Coordinates of C-alpha atoms in Angstrom, one line a residue:
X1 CA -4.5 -182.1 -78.4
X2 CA -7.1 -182.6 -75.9
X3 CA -6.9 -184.5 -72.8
X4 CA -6.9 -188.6 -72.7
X5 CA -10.2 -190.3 -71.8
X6 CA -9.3 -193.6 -69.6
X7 CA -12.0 -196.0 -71.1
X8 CA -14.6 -196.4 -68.6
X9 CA -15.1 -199.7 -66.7
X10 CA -18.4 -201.8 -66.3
X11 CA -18.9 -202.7 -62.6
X12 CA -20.7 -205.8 -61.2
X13 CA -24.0 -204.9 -62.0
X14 CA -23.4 -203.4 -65.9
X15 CA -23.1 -199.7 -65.0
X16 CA -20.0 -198.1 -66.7
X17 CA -17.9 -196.5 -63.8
X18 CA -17.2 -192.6 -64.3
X19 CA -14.1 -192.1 -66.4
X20 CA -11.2 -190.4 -65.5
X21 CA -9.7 -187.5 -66.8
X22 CA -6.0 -187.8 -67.5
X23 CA -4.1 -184.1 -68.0
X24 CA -0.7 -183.8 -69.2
X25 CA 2.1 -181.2 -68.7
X26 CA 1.2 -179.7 -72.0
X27 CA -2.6 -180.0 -71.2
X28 CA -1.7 -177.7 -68.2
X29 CA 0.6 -175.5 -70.4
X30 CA -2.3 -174.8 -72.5
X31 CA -4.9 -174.3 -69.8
X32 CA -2.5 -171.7 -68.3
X33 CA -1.8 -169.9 -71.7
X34 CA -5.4 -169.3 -72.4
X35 CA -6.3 -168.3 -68.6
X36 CA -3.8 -165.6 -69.1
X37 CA -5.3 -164.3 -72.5
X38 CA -8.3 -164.3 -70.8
X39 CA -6.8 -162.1 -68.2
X40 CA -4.4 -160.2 -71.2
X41 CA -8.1 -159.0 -73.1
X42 CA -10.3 -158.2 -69.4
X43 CA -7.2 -156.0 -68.1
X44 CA -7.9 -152.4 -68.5
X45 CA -4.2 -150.4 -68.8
X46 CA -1.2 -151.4 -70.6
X47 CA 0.6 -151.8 -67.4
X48 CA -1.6 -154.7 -66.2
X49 CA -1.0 -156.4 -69.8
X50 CA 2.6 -155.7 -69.7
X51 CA 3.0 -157.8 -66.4
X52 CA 0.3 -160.6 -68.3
X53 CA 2.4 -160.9 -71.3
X54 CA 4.6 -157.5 -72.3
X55 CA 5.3 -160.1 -75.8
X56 CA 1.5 -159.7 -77.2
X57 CA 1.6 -155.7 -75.7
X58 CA 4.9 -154.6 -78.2
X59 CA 3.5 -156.6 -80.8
X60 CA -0.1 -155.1 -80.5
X61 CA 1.0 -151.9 -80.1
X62 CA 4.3 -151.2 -82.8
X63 CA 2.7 -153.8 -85.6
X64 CA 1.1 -150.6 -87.1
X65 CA 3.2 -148.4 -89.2
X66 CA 3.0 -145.4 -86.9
X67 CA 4.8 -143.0 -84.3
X68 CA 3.0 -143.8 -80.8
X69 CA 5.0 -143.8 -77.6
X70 CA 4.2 -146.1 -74.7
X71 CA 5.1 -144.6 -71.4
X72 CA 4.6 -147.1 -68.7
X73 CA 5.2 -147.1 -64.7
X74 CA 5.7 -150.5 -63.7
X75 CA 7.5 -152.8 -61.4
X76 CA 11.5 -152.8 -61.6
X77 CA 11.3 -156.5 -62.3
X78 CA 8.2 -156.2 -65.4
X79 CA 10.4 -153.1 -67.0
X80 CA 13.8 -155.1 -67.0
X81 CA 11.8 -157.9 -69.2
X82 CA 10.2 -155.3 -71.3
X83 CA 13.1 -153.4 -71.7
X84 CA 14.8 -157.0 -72.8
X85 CA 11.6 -157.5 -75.7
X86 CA 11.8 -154.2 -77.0
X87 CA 15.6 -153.7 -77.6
X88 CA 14.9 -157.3 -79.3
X89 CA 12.3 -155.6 -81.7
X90 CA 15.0 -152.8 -82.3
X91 CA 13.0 -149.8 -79.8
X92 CA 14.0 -147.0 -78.7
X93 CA 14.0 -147.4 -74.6
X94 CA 14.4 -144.9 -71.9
X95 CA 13.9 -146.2 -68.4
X96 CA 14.3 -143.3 -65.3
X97 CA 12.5 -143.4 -61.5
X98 CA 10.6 -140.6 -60.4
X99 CA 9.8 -139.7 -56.8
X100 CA 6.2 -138.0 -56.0
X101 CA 7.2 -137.3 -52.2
X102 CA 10.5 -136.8 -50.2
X103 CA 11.3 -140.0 -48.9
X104 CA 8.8 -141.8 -50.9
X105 CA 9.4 -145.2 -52.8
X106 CA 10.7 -144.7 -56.7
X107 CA 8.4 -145.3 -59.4
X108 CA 9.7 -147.4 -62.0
X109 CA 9.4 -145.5 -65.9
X110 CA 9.7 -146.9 -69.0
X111 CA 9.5 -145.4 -72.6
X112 CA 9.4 -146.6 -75.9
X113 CA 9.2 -145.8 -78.9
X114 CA 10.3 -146.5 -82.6
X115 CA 13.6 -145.4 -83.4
X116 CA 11.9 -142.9 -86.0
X117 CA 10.4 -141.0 -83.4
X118 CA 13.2 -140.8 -80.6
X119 CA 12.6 -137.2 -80.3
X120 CA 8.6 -137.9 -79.1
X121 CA 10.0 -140.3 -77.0
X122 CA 12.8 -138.0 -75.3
X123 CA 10.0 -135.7 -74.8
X124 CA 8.1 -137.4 -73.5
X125 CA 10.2 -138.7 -71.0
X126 CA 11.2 -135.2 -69.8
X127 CA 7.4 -134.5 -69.4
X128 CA 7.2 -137.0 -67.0
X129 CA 10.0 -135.6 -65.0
X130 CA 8.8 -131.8 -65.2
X131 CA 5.6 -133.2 -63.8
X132 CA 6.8 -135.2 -60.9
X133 CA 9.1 -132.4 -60.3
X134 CA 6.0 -130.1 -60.1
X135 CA 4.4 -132.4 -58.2
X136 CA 7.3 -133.3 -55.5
X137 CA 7.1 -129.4 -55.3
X138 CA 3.8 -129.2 -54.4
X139 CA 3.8 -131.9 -51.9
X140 CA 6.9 -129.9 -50.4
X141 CA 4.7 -126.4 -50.0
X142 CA 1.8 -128.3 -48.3
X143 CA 4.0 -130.1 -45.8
X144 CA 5.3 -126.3 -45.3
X145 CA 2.0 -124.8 -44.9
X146 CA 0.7 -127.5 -42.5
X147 CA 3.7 -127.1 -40.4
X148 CA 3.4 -123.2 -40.4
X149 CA -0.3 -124.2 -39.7
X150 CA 0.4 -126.2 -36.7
X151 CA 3.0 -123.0 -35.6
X152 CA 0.5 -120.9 -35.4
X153 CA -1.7 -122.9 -33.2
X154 CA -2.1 -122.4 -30.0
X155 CA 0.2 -124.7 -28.0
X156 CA 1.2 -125.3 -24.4
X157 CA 1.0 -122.0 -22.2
X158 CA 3.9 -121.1 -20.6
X159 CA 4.1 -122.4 -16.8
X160 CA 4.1 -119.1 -15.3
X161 CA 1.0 -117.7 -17.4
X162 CA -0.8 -120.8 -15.9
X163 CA -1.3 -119.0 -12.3
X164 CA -3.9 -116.4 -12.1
X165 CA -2.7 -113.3 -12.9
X166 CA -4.4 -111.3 -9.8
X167 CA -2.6 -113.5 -7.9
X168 CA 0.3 -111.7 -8.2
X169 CA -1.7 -108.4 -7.5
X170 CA -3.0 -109.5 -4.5
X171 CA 0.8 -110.5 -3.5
X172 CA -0.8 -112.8 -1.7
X173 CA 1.2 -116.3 -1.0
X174 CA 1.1 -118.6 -4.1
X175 CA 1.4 -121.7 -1.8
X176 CA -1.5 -121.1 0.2
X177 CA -3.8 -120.2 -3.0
X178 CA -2.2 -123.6 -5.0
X179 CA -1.7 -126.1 -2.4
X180 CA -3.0 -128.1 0.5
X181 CA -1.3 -125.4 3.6
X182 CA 1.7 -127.6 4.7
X183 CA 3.0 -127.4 8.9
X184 CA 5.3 -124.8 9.0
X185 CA 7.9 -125.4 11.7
X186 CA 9.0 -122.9 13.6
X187 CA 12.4 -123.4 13.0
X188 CA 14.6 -125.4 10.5
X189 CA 17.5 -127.4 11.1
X190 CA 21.0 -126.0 8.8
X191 CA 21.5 -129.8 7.4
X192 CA 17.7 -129.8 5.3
X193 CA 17.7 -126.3 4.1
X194 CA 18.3 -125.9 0.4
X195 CA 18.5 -122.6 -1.2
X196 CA 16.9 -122.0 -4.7
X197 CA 19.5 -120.6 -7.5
X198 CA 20.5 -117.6 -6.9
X199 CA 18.9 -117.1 -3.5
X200 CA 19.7 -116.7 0.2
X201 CA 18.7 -118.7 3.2
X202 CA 15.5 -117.7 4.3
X203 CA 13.3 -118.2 7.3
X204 CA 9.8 -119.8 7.6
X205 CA 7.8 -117.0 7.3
X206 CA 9.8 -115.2 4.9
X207 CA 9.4 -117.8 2.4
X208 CA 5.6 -118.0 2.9
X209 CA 5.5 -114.0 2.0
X210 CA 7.1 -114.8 -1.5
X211 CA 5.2 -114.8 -4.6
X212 CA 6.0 -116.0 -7.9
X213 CA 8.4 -114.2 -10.0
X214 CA 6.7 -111.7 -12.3
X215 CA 9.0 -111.9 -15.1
X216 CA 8.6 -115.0 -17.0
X217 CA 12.3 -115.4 -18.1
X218 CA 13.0 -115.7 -14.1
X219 CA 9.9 -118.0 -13.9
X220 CA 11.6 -120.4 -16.5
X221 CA 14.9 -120.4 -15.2
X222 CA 13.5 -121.6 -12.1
X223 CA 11.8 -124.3 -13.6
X224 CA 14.6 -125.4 -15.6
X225 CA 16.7 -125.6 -13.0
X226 CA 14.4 -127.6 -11.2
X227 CA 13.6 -130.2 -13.7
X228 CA 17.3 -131.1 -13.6
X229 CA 17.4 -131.6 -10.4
X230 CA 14.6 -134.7 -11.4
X231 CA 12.0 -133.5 -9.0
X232 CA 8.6 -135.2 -8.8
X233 CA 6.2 -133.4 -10.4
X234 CA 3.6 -133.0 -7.6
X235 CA 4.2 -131.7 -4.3
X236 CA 2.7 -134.1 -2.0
X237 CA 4.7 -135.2 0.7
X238 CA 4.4 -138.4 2.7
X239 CA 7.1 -139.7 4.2
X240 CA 8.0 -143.0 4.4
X241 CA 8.6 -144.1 8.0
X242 CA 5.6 -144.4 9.6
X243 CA 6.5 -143.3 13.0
X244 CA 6.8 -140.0 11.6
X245 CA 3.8 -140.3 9.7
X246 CA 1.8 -141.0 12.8
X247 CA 3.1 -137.8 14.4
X248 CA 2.5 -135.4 11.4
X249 CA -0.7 -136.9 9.7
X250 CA -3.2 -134.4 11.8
X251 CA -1.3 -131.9 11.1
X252 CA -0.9 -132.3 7.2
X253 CA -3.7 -132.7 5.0
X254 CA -3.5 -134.9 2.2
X255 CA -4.7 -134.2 -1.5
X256 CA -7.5 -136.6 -3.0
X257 CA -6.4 -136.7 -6.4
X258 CA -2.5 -136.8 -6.2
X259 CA -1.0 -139.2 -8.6
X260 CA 1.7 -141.7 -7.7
X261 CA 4.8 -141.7 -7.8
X262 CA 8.3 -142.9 -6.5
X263 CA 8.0 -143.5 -3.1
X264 CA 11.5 -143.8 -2.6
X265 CA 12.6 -140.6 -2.9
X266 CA 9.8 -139.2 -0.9
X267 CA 11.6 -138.8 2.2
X268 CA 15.0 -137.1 0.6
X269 CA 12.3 -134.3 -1.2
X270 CA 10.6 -133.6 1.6
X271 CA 13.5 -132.5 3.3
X272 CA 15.0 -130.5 0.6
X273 CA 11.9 -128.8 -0.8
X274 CA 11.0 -124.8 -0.4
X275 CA 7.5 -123.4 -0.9
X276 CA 8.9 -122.4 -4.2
X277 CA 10.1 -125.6 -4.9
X278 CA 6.9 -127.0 -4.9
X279 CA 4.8 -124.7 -6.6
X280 CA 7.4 -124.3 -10.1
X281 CA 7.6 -127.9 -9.6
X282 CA 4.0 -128.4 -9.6
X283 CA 3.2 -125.8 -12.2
X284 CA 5.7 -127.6 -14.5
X285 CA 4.0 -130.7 -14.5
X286 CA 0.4 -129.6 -15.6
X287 CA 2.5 -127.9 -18.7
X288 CA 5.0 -130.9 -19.8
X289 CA 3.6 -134.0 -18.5
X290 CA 6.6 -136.7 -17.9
X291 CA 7.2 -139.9 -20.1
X292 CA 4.4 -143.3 -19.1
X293 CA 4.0 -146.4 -20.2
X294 CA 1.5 -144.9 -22.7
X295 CA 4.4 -144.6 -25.5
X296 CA 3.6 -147.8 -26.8
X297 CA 1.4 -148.1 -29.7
X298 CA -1.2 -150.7 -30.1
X299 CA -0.9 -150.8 -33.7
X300 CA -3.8 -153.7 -33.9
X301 CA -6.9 -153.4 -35.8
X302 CA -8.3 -152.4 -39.3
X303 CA -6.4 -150.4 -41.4
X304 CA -8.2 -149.1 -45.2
X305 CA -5.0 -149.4 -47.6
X306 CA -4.8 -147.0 -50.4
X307 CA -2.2 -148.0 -53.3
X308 CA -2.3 -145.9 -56.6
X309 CA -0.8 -149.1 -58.6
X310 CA -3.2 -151.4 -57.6
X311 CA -6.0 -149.2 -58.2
X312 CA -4.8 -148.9 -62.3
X313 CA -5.9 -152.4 -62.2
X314 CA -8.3 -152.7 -59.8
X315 CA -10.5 -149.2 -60.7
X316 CA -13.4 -148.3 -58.4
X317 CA -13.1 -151.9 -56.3
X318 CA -9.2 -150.4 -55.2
X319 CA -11.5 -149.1 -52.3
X320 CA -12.1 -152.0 -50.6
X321 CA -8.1 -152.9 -50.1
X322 CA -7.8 -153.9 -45.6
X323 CA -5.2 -155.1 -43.6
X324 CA -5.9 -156.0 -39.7
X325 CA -2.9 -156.3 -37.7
X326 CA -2.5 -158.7 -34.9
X327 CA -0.1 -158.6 -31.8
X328 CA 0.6 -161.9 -30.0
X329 CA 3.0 -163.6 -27.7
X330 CA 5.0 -166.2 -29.5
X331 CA 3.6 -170.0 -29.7
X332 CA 6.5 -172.4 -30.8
X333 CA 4.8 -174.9 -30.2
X334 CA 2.8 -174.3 -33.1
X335 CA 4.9 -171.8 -35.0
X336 CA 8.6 -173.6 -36.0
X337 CA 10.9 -173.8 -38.7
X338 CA 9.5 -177.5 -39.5
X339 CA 5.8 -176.3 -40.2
X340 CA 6.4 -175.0 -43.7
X341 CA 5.7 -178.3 -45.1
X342 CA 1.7 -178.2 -44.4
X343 CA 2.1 -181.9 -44.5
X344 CA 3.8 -182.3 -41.0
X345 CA 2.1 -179.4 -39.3
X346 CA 1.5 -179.9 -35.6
X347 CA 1.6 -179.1 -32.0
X348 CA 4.2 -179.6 -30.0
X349 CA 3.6 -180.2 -26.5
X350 CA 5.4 -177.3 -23.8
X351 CA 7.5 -180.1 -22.5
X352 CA 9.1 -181.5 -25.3
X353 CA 10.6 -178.1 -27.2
X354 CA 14.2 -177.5 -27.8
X355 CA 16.5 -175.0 -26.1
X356 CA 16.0 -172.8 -28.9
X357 CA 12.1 -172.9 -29.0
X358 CA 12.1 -172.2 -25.2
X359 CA 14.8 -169.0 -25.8
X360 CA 11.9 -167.7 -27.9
X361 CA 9.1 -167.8 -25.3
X362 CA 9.0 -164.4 -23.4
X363 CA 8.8 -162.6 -27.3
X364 CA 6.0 -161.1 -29.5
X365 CA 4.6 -161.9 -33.1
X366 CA 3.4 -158.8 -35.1
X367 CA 1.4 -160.3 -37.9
X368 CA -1.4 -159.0 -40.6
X369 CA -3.7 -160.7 -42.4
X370 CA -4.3 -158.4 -45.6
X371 CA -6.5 -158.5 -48.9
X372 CA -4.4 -155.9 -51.4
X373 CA -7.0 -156.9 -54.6
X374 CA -4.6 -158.5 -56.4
X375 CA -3.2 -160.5 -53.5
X376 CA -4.4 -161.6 -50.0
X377 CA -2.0 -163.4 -47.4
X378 CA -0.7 -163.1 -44.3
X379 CA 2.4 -160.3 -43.3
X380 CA 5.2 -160.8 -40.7
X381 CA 6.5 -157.7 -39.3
X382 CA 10.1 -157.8 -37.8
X383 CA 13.4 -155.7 -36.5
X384 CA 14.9 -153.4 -39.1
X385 CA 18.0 -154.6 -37.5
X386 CA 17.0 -158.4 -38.5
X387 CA 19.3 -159.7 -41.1
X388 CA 18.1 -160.6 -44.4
X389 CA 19.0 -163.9 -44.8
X390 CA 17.5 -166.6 -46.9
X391 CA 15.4 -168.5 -45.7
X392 CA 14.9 -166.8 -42.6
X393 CA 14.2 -168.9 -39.8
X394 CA 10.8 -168.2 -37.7
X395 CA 12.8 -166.6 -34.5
X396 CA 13.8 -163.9 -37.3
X397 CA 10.4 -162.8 -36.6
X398 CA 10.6 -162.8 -33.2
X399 CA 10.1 -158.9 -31.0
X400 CA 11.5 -158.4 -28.2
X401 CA 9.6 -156.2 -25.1
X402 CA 11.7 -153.2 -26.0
X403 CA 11.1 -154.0 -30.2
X404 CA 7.5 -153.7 -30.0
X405 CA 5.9 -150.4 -31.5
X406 CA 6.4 -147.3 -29.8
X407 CA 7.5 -143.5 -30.4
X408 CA 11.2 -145.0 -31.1
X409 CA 10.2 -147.8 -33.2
X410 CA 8.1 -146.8 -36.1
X411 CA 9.8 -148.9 -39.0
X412 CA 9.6 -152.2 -39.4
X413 CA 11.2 -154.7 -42.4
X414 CA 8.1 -157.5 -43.0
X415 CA 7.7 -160.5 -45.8
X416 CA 4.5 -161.7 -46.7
X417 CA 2.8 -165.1 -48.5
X418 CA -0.2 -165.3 -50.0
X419 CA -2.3 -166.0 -53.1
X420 CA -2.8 -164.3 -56.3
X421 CA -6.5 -163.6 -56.1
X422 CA -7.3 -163.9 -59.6
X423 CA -6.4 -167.6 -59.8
X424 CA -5.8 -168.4 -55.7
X425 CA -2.3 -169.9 -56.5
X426 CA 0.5 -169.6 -53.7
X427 CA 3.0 -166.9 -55.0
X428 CA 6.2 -167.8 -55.2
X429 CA 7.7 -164.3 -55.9
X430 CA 6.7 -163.7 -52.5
X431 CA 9.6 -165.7 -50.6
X432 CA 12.0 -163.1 -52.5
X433 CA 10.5 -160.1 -51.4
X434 CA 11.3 -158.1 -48.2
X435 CA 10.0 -154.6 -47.7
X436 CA 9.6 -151.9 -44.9
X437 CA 6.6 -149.9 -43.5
X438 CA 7.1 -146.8 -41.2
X439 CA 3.7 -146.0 -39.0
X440 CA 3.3 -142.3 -38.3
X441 CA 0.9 -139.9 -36.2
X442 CA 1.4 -142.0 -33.3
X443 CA 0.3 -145.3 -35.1
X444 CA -2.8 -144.2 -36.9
X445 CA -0.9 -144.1 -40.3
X446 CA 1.6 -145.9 -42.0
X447 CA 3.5 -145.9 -45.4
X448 CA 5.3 -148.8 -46.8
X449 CA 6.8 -150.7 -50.5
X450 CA 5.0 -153.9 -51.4
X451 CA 6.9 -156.1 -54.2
X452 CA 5.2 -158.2 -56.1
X453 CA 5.7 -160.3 -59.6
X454 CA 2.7 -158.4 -60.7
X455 CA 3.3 -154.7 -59.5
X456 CA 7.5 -154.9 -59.0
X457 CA 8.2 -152.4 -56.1
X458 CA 5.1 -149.9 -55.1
X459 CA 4.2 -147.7 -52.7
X460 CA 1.1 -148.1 -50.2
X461 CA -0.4 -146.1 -47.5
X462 CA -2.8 -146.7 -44.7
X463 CA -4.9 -145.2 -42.5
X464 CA -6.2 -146.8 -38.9
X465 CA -10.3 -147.3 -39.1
X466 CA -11.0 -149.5 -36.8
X467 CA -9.6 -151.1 -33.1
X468 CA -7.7 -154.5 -32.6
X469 CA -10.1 -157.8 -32.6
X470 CA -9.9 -160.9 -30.3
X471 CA -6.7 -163.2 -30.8
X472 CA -6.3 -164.6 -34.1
X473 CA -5.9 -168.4 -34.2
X474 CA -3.2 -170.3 -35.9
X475 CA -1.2 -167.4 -37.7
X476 CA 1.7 -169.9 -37.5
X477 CA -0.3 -172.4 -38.9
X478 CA -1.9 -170.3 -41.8
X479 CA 1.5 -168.9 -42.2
X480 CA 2.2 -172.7 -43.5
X481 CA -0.2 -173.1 -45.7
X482 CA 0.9 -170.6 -48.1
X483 CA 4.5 -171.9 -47.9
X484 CA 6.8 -173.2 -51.1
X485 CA 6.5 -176.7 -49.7
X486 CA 2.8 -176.2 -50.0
X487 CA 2.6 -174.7 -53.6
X488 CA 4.2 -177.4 -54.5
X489 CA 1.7 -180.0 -52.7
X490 CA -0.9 -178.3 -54.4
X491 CA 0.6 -178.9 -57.9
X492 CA 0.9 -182.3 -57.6
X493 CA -2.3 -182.9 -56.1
X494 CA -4.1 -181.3 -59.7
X495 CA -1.8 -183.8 -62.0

C-alpha cells in the first residue's frame, strides 16, 4: 500500500498548498524491510548478512540440494538467533569459542551444516580449533622471544661499575673525585657518628682514605642496606637552621644542579651520614631513579583502532577506525542524571546544585569520542570497581584523584552510545552493553571488547598516534543526545 496523500488545499489566491505526506506504522515497516535488503545484497561476508537477516542467509544458502558447511564467527547474541533458525530448519549446529591470544576476548563459532554431512561439519569444527590452537601457539613463542629479546639487552649497569674503574687503581678518595669536598671537622662528637654495616668507628681522616669496595657483591650490600634506611638520593647537605647555615656556607660549596628534595629530613642526614654514605647513596640514584609524579598517564589524544571484526565488513576503509580520549574535571552543572531527556537539557547555575552534585565536584570525567565504521558515539570510562547497575547514574562515572590512569590503574569498565552509521539511528543495544579496556606500554596501547547488536562481543586494539587536544565542549550534553529518551524523540518526530 503506498502512503496517503492529504488532498491539497487552495489558498487565498488559487495556489494549491503543498500536500502532506501521511506514513503509517506499516509504511515504516516496509521502508525498514527494504533498507535492510538493500544492506542484506551490498554486505560482503556471510557474517554481516547473518546479523542483517540470518532468515534469508539459511534459506539462500541450504535451499540447494547439497553438502556445504557454513562456519561463521559472530557475536554471542547473532549465533544464539541463528543457532534458534537453524535447529528450526532441522541443521546440524556446533557452536565453540576460540581464543587467538592468552588473555584475549573469545570468539564466538558457529557451524552448520545438513544433517547428511555432520561428519564435514565435525571436521570442520576441529579445523578451526587445530588452527587457533596453532595460532595461540605462535602468539605464545613470540611473546617468549621478545621477552628473551628484551633479556638480552643491555639494561641498567650495576651501581658499582658506574665509577671509573681507575679510580679504584689510583686508591685515591672516591669522595673527593665524585662530590663537591665537604668541611671535615677535626673531631666528631660520639652522639652523630653512625657506623656503616659491618664497620667500626672511624676517624675523619680515615674515612677520607677509604675507597669503594672492589667486589661488587660488598658494593650491593652496601647499597641495599642503605636504601632501607630511606636515604635521599643525593648528597647535598643544607641544613635547616639558618644560624648554622650562616656559619658553614663559606666553607661548603653548593652543587648547581642538585635536585630537590625533602627538606625535613635534611638536618637528621646530615648528621648521620659517612663519606660512604653519600657516595653508595648517590651512586644508587643515577641507577634506580625513585618513584615521581610522572606515574600518571595522560592517556588523551588520538588513538588508530584496529578491530579484525569490523574490518570483515568494513574491508580496506577498516583503516580509518579513531578514538580521541578526553580527560576533564566533572561539570554537574551540565552533566546530571536529568539530562538524558534531550528535551530538558540545561545548565544549572553553581549555586543552586544538590548535595549530591556538589559531593561530585573535586572528580574527573574520562570520556572518548570514537568512529568504529559501523558505529560512532561517545565512551565513558569508569572504576573496575564500579557496580554494574542499571541504569547507572552519572556519578558512576565519576574518578577519583587516585582512580585516574597510572602504572596501577590500567583497566577500566566503560559503556558507550552512539549511532549506527549506516542509517544514523541511536542504538539501543548500547544501554545493555558494558565492557573493559586495559592500556599497556605505559599508555600508548590498549586492548579492549566492544559489544554491539551488529558484532556481539569483539575484540579491539589501539595504538596512541597522536597527543591530547584542547577541552572538548559539552560531552555531558552530547552524551544526551544519544540517550533512550532521545531515540525515542526522534521516532516520533518522523511519524
Amino acid at each position: 500500500m503506498a502512503p496517503k496523500v492529504a488532498a491539497g488545499t487552495v489558498g487565498a489566491n488559487g495556489v494549491v498548498k503543498k500536500k502532506r505526506v501521511v506514513t503509517t506504522a506499516a509504511d515504516r515497516e516496509r521502508a525498514k524491510n527494504k533498507a535492510a535488503d538493500a544492506r542484506y545484497e551490498a554486505a560482503k561476508t556471510d557474517e554481516a548478512r547473518a546479523w542483517i537477516n540470518p532468515a534469508k542467509l539459511l534459506n539462500d544458502f541450504f535451499s540447494r540440494d547439497r553438502e556445504d558447511v557454513m562456519a561463521l564467527k559472530i557475536g554471542a547474541g547473532t549465533r544464539r538467533d541463528i543457532c534458534a533458525r537453524a535447529e528450526a530448519l532441522g541443521l546440524h549446529v556446533q557452536m565453540f569459542d576460540t581464543q587467538s591470544r592468552r588473555n584475549g576476548p573469545l570468539e564466538s563459532w558457529i557451524v552448520l551444516g545438513l544433517l547428511s554431512s555432520r561428519h564435514l561439519v565435525d571436521d570442520k569444527v576441529r579445523d578451526i580449533q587445530r588452527q587457533s590452537k596453532r595460532e595461540l601457539q605462535r602468539a605464545e613463542d613470540e611473546a617468549e622471544d621478545e621477552d628473551e629479546a628484551d633479556a638480552g639487552a643491555e639494561g641498567p649497569k650495576n651501581p658499582a661499575e658506574m665509577i671509573d674503574p681507575s679510580l679504584r687503581e689510583q686508591k685515591a678518595p672516591v669522595a673527593q673525585m665524585m662530590l663537591p669536598p665537604l668541611r671535615q671537622a677535626t673531631t666528631k662528637p660520639k652522639d652523630i657518628v653512625q657506623d656503616l654495616p659491618d664497620q667500626t668507628s672511624k676517624t675523619t681522616t680515615e674515612t677520607a682514605q677509604m675507597s669503594l669496595p672492589s667486589e661488587e657483591i660488598e658494593a650491593a650490600k652496601q647499597l641495599s642496606d642503605l636504601k632501607s634506611s630511606a636515604m635521599p638520593a643525593r648528597p647535598v647537605f643544607r641544613p635547616e637552621s639558618s644560624q648554622v647555615e650562616a656559619t658553614r656556607s663559606s666553607e661548603t660549596p653548593v652543587v648547581p644542579d642538585a635536585p630537590p628534595y625533602d627538606s625535613t629530613a635534611e638536618q637528621a642526614v646530615a648528621e648521620d651520614a659517612t663519606e660512604n654514605d653519600r657516595i653508595a647513596s648517590w651512586v644508587s640514584q643515577q641507577a634506580q631513579p625513585g618513584q615521581t609524579d610522572k606515574d600518571t598517564l595522560d592517556l588523551t589524544g588520538t588513538w588508530k583502532i584496529t578491530c579484525a571484526a569490523i574490518a570483515e565488513q568494513l574491508g580496506s576503509s577498516s583503516s580509518d577506525l579513531t578514538m580521541k580520549i578526553h580527560l576533564e574535571p566533572t561539570q554537574p552543572q551540565s552533566d546530571n542524571d536529568t539530562d538524558d531527556d534531550p528535551a530538558t537539557t540545561s545548565v544549572t547555575s553553581s549555586d543552586q546544585l544538590t548535595d549530591t552534585q556538589k559531593a561530585r565536584l573535586g572528580t574527573y570525567q574520562l570520556w572518548a569520542t570514537f568512529n568504529f565504521g559501523l558505529y560512532h558515539g561517545l565512551i565513558r570510562f569508569m572504576s573496575p570497581t564500579t557496580p554494574n547497575t542499571s541504569p547507572l547514574t552519572r556519578s558512576s562515572f565519576d574518578l577519583s584523584p587516585t582512580q585516574l590512569p597510572s602504572s596501577k590503574n590500567l583497566t577500566f569498565q566503560y559503556k558507550w552510545r552512539g549511532r549506527e552509521t549506516s542509517d544514523e539511528e541511536i542504538s539501543l543495544e548500547a544501554e545493555k552493553a558494558i565492557q573493559w579496556v586495559k592500556f599497556e606500554e605505559n599508555g600508548v596501547k590498549l586492548t579492549g571488547v566492544f559489544e554491539s547488536e551488529y558484532l556481539g562481543e569483539t575484540g579491539f586494539e589501539g595504538q596512541k598516534i597522536g597527543k591530547g587536544e584542547g577541552e572538548k565542549e559539552d560531552l555531558g550534553r552530547m552524551w544526551s543526545k544519544v540517550s533512550p529518551q532521545a531515540h525515542e524523540a526522534e521516532a516520533k518526530s518522523k511519524e
